[in-house]
GROMACS .gro file of C-alpha atoms in nm:
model
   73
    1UNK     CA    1  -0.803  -0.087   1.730
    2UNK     CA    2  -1.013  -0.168   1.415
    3UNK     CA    3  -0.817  -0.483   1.297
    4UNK     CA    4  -0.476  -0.582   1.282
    5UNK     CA    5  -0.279  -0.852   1.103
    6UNK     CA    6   0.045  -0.919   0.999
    7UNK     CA    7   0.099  -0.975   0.615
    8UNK     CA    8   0.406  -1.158   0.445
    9UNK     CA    9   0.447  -0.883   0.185
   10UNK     CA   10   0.533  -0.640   0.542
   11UNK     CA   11   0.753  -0.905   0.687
   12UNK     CA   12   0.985  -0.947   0.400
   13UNK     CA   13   1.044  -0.593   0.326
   14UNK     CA   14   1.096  -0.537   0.721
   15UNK     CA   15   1.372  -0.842   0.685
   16UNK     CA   16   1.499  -0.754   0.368
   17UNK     CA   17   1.409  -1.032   0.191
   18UNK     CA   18   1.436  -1.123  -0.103
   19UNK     CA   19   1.603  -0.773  -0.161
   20UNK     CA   20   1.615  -0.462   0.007
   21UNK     CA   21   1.320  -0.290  -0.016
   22UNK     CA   22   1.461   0.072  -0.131
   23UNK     CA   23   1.700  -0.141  -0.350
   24UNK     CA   24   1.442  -0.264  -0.530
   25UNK     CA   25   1.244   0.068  -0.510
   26UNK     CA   26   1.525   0.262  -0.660
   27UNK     CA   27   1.669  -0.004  -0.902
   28UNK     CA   28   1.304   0.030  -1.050
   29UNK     CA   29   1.235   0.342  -1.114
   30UNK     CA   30   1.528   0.348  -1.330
   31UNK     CA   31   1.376   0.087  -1.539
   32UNK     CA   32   1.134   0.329  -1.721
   33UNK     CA   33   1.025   0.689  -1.669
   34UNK     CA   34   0.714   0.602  -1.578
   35UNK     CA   35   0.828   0.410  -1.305
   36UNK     CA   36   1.058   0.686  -1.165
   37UNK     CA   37   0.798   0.809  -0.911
   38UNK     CA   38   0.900   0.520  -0.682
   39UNK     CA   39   1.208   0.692  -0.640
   40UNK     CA   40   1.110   0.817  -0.259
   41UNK     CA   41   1.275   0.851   0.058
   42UNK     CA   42   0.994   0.717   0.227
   43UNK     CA   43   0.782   0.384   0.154
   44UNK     CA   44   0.437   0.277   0.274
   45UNK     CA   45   0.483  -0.139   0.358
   46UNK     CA   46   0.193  -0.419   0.301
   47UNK     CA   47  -0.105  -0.454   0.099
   48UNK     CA   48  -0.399  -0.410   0.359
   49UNK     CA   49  -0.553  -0.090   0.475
   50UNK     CA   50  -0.827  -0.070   0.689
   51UNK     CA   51  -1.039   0.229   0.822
   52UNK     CA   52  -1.348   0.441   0.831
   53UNK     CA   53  -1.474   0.576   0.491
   54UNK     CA   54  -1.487   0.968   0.523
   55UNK     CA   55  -1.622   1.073   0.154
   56UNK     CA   56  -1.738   0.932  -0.167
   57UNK     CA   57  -1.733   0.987  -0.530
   58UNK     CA   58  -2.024   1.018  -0.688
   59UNK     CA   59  -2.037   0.692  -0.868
   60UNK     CA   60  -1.968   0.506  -0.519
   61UNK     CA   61  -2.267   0.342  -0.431
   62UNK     CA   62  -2.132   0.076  -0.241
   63UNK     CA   63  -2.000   0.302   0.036
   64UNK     CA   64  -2.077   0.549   0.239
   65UNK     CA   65  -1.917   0.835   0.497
   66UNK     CA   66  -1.922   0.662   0.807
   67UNK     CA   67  -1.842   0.322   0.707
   68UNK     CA   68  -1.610   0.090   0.868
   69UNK     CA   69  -1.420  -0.125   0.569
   70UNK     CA   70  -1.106  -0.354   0.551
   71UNK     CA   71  -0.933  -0.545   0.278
   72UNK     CA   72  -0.657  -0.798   0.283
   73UNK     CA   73  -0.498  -0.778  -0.113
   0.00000   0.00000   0.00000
């Protein structure tokens, strides 16, 4: 494994708290029509990611195709 952590924002929508996470989801994209794309049946949980950089832009020059990165937001 490259890292692992657990983060609060995962934890609460796994416990439904404060509200239900499609709820929420759902309730919200009603609230505008740009907002309706959060409408899904699925939903990706947390704020980290963490992985191996495959390809760049070309204005990345921080980066490149090989490199290991991780962020906690």
């Amino acid at each position: 494994m490259m890292s692992g952590w657990v983060n609060h924002t995962t934890v609460g929508s796994a416990i439904f708290e404060p509200l239900p996470t499609f709820t929420f989801l759902h309730r919200y994209a009603r609230s505008s029509p740009g907002a309706a794309r959060h409408a899904q049946r699925c939903h990706v949980l947390g704020s980290d990611l963490a992985g191996v950089v495959l390809r760049t832009g070309p204005r990345v020059r921080n980066r490149k195709p090989g490199d290991r990165w991780s962020r906690t937001a």
